[in-house]
CSV table of C-alpha atoms and ligand atoms in Angstrom, one decimal:
chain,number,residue,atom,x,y,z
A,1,UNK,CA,-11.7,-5.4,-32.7
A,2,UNK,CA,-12.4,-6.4,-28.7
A,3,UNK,CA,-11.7,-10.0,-27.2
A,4,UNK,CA,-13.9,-10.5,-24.5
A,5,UNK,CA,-12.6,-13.7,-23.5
A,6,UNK,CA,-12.3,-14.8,-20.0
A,7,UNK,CA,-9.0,-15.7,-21.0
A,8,UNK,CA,-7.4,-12.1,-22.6
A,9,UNK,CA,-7.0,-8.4,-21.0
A,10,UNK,CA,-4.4,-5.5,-22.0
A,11,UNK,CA,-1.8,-4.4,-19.2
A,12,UNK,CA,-0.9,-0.5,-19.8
A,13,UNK,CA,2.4,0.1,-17.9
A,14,UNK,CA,5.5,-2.1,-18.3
A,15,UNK,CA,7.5,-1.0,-15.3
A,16,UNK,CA,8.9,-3.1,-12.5
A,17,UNK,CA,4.8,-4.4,-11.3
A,18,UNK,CA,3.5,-4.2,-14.4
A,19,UNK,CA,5.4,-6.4,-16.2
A,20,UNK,CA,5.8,-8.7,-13.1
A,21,UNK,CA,1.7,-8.7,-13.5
A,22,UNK,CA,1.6,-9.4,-17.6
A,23,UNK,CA,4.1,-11.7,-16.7
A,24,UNK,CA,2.1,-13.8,-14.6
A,25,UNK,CA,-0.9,-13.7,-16.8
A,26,UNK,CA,1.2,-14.9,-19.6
A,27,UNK,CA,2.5,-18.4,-17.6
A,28,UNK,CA,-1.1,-18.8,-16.5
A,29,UNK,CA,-2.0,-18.5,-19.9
A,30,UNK,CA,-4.0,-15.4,-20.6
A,31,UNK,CA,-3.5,-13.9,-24.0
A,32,UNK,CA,-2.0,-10.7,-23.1
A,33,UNK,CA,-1.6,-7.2,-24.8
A,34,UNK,CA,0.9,-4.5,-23.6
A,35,UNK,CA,1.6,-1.1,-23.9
A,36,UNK,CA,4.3,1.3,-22.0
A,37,UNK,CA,4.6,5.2,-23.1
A,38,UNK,CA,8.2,4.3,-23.9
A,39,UNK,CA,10.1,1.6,-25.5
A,40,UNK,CA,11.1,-1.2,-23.0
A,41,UNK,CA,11.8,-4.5,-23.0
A,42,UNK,CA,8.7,-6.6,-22.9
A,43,UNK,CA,7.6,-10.2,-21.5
A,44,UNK,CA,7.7,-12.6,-23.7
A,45,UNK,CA,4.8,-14.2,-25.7
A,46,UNK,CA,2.8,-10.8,-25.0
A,47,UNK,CA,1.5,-8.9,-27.9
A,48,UNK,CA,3.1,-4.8,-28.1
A,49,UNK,CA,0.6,-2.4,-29.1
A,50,UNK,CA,1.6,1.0,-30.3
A,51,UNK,CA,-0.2,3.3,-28.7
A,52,UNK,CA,-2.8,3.1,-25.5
A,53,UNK,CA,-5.9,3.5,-27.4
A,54,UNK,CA,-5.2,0.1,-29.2
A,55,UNK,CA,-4.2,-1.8,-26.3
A,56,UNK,CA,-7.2,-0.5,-24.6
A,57,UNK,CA,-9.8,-1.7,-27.7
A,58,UNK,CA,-7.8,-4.8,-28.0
A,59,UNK,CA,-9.2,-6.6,-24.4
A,60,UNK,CA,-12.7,-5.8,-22.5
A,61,UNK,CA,-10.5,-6.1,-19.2
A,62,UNK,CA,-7.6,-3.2,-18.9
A,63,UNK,CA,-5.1,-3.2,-15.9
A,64,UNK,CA,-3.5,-0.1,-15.6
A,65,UNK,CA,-0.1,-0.1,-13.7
A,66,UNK,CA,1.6,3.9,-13.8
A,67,UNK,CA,3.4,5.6,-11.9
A,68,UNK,CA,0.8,7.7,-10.3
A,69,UNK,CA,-2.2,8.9,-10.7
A,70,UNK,CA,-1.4,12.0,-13.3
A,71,UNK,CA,0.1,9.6,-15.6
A,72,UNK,CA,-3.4,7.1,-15.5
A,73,UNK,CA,-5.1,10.7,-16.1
A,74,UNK,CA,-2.8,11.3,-19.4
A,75,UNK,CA,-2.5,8.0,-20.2
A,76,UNK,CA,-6.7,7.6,-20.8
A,77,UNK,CA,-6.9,10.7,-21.7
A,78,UNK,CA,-9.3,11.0,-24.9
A,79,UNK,CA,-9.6,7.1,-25.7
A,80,UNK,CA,-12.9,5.2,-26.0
A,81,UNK,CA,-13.6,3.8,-22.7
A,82,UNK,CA,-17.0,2.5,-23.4
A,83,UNK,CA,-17.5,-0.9,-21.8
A,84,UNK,CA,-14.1,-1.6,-20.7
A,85,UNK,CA,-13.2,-3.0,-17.1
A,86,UNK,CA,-10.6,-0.8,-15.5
A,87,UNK,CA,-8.7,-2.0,-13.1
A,88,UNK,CA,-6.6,0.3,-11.9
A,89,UNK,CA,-3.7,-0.7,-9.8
A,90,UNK,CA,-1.7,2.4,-9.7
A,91,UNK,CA,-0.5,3.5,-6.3
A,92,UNK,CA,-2.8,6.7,-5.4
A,93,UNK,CA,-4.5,8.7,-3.0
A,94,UNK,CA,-8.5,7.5,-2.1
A,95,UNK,CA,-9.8,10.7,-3.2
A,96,UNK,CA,-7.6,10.6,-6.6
A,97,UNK,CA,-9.4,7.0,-6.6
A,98,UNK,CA,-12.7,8.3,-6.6
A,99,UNK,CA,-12.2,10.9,-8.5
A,100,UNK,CA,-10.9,8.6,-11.2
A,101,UNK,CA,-13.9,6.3,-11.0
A,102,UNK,CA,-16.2,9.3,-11.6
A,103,UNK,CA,-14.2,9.8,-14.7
A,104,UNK,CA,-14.0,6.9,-16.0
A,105,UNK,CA,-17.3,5.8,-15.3
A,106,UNK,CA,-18.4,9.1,-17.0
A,107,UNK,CA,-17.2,7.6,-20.0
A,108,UNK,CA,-18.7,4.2,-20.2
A,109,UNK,CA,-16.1,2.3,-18.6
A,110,UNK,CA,-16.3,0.4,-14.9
A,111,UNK,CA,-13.6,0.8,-12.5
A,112,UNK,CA,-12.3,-1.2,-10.0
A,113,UNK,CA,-9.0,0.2,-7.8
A,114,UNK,CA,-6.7,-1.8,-6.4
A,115,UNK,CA,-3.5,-1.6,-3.7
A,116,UNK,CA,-0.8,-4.2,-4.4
A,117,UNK,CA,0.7,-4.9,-0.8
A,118,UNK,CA,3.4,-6.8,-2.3
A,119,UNK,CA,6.8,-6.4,-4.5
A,120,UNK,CA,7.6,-7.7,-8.2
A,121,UNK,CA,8.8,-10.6,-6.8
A,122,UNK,CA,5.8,-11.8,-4.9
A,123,UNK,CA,3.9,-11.7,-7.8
A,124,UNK,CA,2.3,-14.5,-9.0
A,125,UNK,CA,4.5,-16.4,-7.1
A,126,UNK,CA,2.7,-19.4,-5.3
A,127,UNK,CA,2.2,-18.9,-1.3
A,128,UNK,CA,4.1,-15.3,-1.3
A,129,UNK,CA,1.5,-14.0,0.7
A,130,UNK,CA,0.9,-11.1,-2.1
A,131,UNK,CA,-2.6,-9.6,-2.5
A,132,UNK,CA,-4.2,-6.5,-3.9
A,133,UNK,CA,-7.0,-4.6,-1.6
A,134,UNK,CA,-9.5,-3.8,-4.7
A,135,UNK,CA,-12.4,-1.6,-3.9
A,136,UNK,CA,-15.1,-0.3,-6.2
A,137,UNK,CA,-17.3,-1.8,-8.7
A,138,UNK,CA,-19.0,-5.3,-6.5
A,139,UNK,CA,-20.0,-6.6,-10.0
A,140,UNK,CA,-16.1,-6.3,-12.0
A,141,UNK,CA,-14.5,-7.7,-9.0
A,142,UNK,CA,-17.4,-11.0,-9.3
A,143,UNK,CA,-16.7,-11.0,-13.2
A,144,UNK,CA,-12.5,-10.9,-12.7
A,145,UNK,CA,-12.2,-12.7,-9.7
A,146,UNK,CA,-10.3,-15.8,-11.2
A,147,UNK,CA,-8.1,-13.3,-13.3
A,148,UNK,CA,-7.4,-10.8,-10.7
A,149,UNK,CA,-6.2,-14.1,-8.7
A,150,UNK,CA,-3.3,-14.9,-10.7
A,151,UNK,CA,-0.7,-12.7,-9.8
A,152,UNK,CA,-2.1,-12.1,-5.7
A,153,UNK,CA,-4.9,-12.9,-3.9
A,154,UNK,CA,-7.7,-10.1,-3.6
A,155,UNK,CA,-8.8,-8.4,-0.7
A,156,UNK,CA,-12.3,-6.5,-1.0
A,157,UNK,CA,-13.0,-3.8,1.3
A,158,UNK,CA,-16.0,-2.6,-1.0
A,159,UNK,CA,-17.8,-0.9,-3.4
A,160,UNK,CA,-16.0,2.7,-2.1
A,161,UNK,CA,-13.2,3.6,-4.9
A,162,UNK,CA,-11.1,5.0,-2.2
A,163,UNK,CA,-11.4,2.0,0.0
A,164,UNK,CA,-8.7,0.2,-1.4
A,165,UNK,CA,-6.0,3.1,-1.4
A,166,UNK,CA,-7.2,3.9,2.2
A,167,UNK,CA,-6.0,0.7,3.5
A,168,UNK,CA,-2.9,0.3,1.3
A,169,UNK,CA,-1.4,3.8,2.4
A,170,UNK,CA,-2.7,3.2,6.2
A,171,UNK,CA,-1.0,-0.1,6.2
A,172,UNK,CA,2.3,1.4,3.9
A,173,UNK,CA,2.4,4.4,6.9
A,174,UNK,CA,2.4,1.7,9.3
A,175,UNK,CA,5.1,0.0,7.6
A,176,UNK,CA,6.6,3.6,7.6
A,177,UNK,CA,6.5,3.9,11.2
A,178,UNK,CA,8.6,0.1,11.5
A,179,UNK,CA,11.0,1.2,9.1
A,180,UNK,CA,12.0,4.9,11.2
A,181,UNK,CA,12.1,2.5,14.3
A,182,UNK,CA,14.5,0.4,12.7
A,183,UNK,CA,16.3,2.6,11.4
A,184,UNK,CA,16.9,4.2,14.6
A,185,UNK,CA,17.8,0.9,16.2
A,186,UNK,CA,20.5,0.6,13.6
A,187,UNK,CA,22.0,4.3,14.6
A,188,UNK,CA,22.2,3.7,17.8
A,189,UNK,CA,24.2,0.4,17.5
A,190,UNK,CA,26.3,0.3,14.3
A,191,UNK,CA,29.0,2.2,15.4
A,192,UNK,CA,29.6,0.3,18.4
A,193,UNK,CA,31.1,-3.5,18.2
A,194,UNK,CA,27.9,-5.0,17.9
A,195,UNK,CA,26.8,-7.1,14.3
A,196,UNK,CA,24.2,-5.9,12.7
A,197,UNK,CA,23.6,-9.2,10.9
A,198,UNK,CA,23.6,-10.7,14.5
A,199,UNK,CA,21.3,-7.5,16.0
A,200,UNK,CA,18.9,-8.1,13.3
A,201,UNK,CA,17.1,-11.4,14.4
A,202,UNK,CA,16.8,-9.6,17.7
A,203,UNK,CA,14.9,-6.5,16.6
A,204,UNK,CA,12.6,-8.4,14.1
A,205,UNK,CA,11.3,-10.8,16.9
A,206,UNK,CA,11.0,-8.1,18.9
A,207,UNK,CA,8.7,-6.2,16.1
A,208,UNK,CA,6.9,-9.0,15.9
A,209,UNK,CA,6.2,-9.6,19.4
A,210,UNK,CA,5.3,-6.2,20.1
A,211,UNK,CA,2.5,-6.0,16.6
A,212,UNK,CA,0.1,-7.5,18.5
A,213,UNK,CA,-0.2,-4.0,20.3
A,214,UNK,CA,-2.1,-2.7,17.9
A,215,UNK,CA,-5.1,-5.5,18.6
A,216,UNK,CA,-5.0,-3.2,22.0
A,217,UNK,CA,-5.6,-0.4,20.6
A,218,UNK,CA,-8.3,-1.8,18.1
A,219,UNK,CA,-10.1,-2.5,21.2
A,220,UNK,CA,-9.6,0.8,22.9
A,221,UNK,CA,-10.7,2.6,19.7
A,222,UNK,CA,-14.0,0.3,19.5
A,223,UNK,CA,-15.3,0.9,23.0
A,224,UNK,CA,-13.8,4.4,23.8
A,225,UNK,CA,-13.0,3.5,27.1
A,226,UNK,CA,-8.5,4.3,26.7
A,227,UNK,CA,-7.8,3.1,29.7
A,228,UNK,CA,-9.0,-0.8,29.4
A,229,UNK,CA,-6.6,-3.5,29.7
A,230,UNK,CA,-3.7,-1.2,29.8
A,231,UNK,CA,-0.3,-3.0,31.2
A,232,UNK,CA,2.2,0.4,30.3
A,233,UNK,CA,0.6,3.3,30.9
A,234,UNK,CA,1.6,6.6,29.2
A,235,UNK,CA,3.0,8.3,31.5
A,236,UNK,CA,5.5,5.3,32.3
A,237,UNK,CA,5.8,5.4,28.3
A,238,UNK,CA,6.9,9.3,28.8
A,239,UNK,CA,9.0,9.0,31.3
A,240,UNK,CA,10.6,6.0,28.9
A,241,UNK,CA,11.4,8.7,26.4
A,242,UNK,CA,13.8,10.6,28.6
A,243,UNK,CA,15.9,7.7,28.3
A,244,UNK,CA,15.5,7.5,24.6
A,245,UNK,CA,16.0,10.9,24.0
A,246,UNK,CA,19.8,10.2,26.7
A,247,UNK,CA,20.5,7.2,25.3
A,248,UNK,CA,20.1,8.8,21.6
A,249,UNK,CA,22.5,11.5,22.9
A,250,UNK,CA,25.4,8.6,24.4
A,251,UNK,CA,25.3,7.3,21.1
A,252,UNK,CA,26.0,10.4,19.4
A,253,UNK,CA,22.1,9.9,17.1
A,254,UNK,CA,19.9,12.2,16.2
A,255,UNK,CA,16.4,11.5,17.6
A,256,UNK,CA,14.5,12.6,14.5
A,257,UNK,CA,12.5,10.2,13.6
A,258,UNK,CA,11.5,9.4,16.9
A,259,UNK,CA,10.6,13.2,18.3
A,260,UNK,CA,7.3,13.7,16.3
A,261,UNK,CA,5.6,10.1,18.2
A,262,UNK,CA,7.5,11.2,21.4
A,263,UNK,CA,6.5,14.5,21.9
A,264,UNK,CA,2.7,13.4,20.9
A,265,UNK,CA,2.2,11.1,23.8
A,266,UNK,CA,4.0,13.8,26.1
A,267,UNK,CA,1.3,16.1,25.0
A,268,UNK,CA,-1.6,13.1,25.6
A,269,UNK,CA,0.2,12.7,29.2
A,270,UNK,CA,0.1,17.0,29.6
A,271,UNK,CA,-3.8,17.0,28.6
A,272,UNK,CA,-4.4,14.1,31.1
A,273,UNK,CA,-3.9,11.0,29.6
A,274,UNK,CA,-1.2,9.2,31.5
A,275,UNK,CA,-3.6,5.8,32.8
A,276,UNK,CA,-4.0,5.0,28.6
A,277,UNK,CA,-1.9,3.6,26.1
A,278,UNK,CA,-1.0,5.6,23.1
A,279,UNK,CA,-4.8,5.3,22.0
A,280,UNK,CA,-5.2,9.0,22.9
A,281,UNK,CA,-2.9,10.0,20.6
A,282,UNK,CA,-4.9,8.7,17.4
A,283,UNK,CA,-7.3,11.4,18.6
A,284,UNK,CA,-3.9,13.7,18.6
A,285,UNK,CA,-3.4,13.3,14.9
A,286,UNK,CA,-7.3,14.3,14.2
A,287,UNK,CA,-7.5,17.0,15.8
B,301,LIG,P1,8.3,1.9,-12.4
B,301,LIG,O1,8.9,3.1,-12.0
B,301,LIG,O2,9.1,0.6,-12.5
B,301,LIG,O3,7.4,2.0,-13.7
B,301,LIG,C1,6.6,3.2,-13.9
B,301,LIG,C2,5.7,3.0,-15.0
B,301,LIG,O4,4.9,4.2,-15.2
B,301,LIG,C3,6.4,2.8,-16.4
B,301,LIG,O5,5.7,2.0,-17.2
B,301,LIG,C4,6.5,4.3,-16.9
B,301,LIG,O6,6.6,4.3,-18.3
B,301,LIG,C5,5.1,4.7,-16.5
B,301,LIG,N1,4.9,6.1,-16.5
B,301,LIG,C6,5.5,7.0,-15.7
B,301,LIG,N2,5.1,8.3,-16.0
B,301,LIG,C7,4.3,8.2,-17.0
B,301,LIG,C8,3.5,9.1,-17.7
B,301,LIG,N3,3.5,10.4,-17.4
B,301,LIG,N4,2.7,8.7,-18.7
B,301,LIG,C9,2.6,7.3,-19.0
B,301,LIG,N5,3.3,6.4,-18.4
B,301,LIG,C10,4.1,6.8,-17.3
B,301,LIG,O7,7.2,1.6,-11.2
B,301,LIG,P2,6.5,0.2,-10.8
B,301,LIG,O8,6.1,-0.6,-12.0
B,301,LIG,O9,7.3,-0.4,-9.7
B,301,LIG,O10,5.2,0.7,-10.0
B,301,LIG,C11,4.0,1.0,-10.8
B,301,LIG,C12,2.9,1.2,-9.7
B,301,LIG,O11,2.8,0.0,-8.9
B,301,LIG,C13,3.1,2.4,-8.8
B,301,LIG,O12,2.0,3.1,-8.6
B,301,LIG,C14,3.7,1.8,-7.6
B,301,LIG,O13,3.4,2.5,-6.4
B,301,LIG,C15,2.8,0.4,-7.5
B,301,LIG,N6,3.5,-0.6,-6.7
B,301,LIG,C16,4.8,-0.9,-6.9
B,301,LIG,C17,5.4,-1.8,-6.0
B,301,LIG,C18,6.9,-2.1,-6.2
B,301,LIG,O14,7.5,-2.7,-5.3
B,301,LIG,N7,7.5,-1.9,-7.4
B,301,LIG,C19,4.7,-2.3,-4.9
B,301,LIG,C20,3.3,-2.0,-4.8
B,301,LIG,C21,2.8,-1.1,-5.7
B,301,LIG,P3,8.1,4.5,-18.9
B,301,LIG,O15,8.7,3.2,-19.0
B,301,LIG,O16,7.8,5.1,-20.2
B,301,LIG,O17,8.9,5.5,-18.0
């Protein structure tokens, strides 16, 4: 019994993102059937199928929203896949990506991975900036492209499996990286009798101002030449760290989460790289 209407697809996964995503398929409209491993309480107006393999035969179009990748692998695990669009939008590694398009294609499915950058709450919510990166199969991402659109908008970085969790967990380490700086910022000034509603504003205009940095380094990357257009040199930038690492010490903070970056461009600066930026230390971490 399979709906292949434009207007019908089966959600597996009714945790936080997956039932903000049948959710939004449900006020735009979309006939939508659910299934989650335990019992929880589902969206309204969607239709509860006992058990994964129904859900899956119920809709041509399945969206798979797990924890990880182990459960997608337990969760599929011996149903009929042939001719089903999977859309997987599970959070996983690029490899685990393709490696799951191999399997699933093996079976007579397509697949088409995707990384939400957004939260529940951006979802399907009008000009919330959300959007999924989706990579893999050129042809699932033509056929769902209005679909797929109703919860976020859809980034394609192509027909690569991995593509999409490549540049989800690249920019979720890069988010990583804000987060540890903040965090820092935080330490260093909480204790003292300074707001940190009122030090807030501060720091996130300075993030902001400073993001364009990485345009710099884009550039640097492309033409190999680490010393172009460079305004504060690394070896400045070392020196710099001294004070950190003093400043860290005043304060009576731990400099964790800034030693690993610190002691990277120190290196750069040892091996002769004090005229570039922190370009160098890119080629650091790939070494
Ligand atoms: P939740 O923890 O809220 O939900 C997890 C879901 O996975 C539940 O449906 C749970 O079922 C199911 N599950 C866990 N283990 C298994 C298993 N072994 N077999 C079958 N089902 C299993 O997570 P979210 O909904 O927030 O996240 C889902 C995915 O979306 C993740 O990959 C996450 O990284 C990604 N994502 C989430 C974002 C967020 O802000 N929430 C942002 C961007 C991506 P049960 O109810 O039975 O436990």
């Amino acid at each position: 019994m399979s709906d292949n209407s434009n207007k019908a697809l089966t959600v597996l996964g009714l945790g936080d993102m997956g039932s903000a995503l049948a959710r939004s398929w449900v006020a735009a409209g979309y006939t939508v059937t659910v299934w989650n491993r335990s019992a929880r309480q589902a969206p309204d107006a969607v239709s509860i199928a006992a058990t994964a393999a129904e859900a899956v035969a119920a809709n041509t179009l399945v969206v798979v929203c797990l924890l990880d990748d182990a459960s997608v692998r337990v969760t599929l695990d011996g149903i009929d896949l042939t001719g089903r669009d999977v859309v997987n939008l599970t959070t996983s590694t690029p490899a685990e990506a393709r490696s799951l398009s191999d399997w699933i294609t093996a079976r007579g499915g397509s697949f088409l991975d995707g990384g939400i950058m957004a939260v529940p709450s951006m979802i399907g919510a009008a000009d919330s900036g959300a959007y999924v990166f989706y990579s893999g199969s050129a042809q699932m991402h033509k056929t769902h492209a209005d679909v797929l659109a109703v919860p976020a908008g859809l980034t394609y970085v192509g027909t690569d499996a991995g593509f999409a969790a490549l540049y989800d967990i690249a920019l979720l380490s890069a988010m990583w990286g804000m987060f540890a700086g903040a965090t820092h910022a935080f330490a260093l000034t909480v204790g003292e009798n300074i707001s940190p509603v009122e030090f807030a504003p501060l720091m996130v205009a300075y993030q902001q101002a400073m993001a364009g940095y990485a345009y710099g380094t884009a550039a640097q990357l492309a033409s190999g030449d680490y010393t172009e257009g460079v305004e504060s040199n690394l070896a400045m930038m070392s020196t710099t760290n001294a004070t950190l690492r003093r400043t860290a010490a005043e304060q009576g903070v731990s400099t964790a989460l800034l030693e690993p970056f610190m002691t990277l461009m120190e290196r750069r600066v040892a091996e002769g790289g004090g005229n570039e930026s922190t370009t160098g230390v890119v080629e650091l971490l790939r070494r």
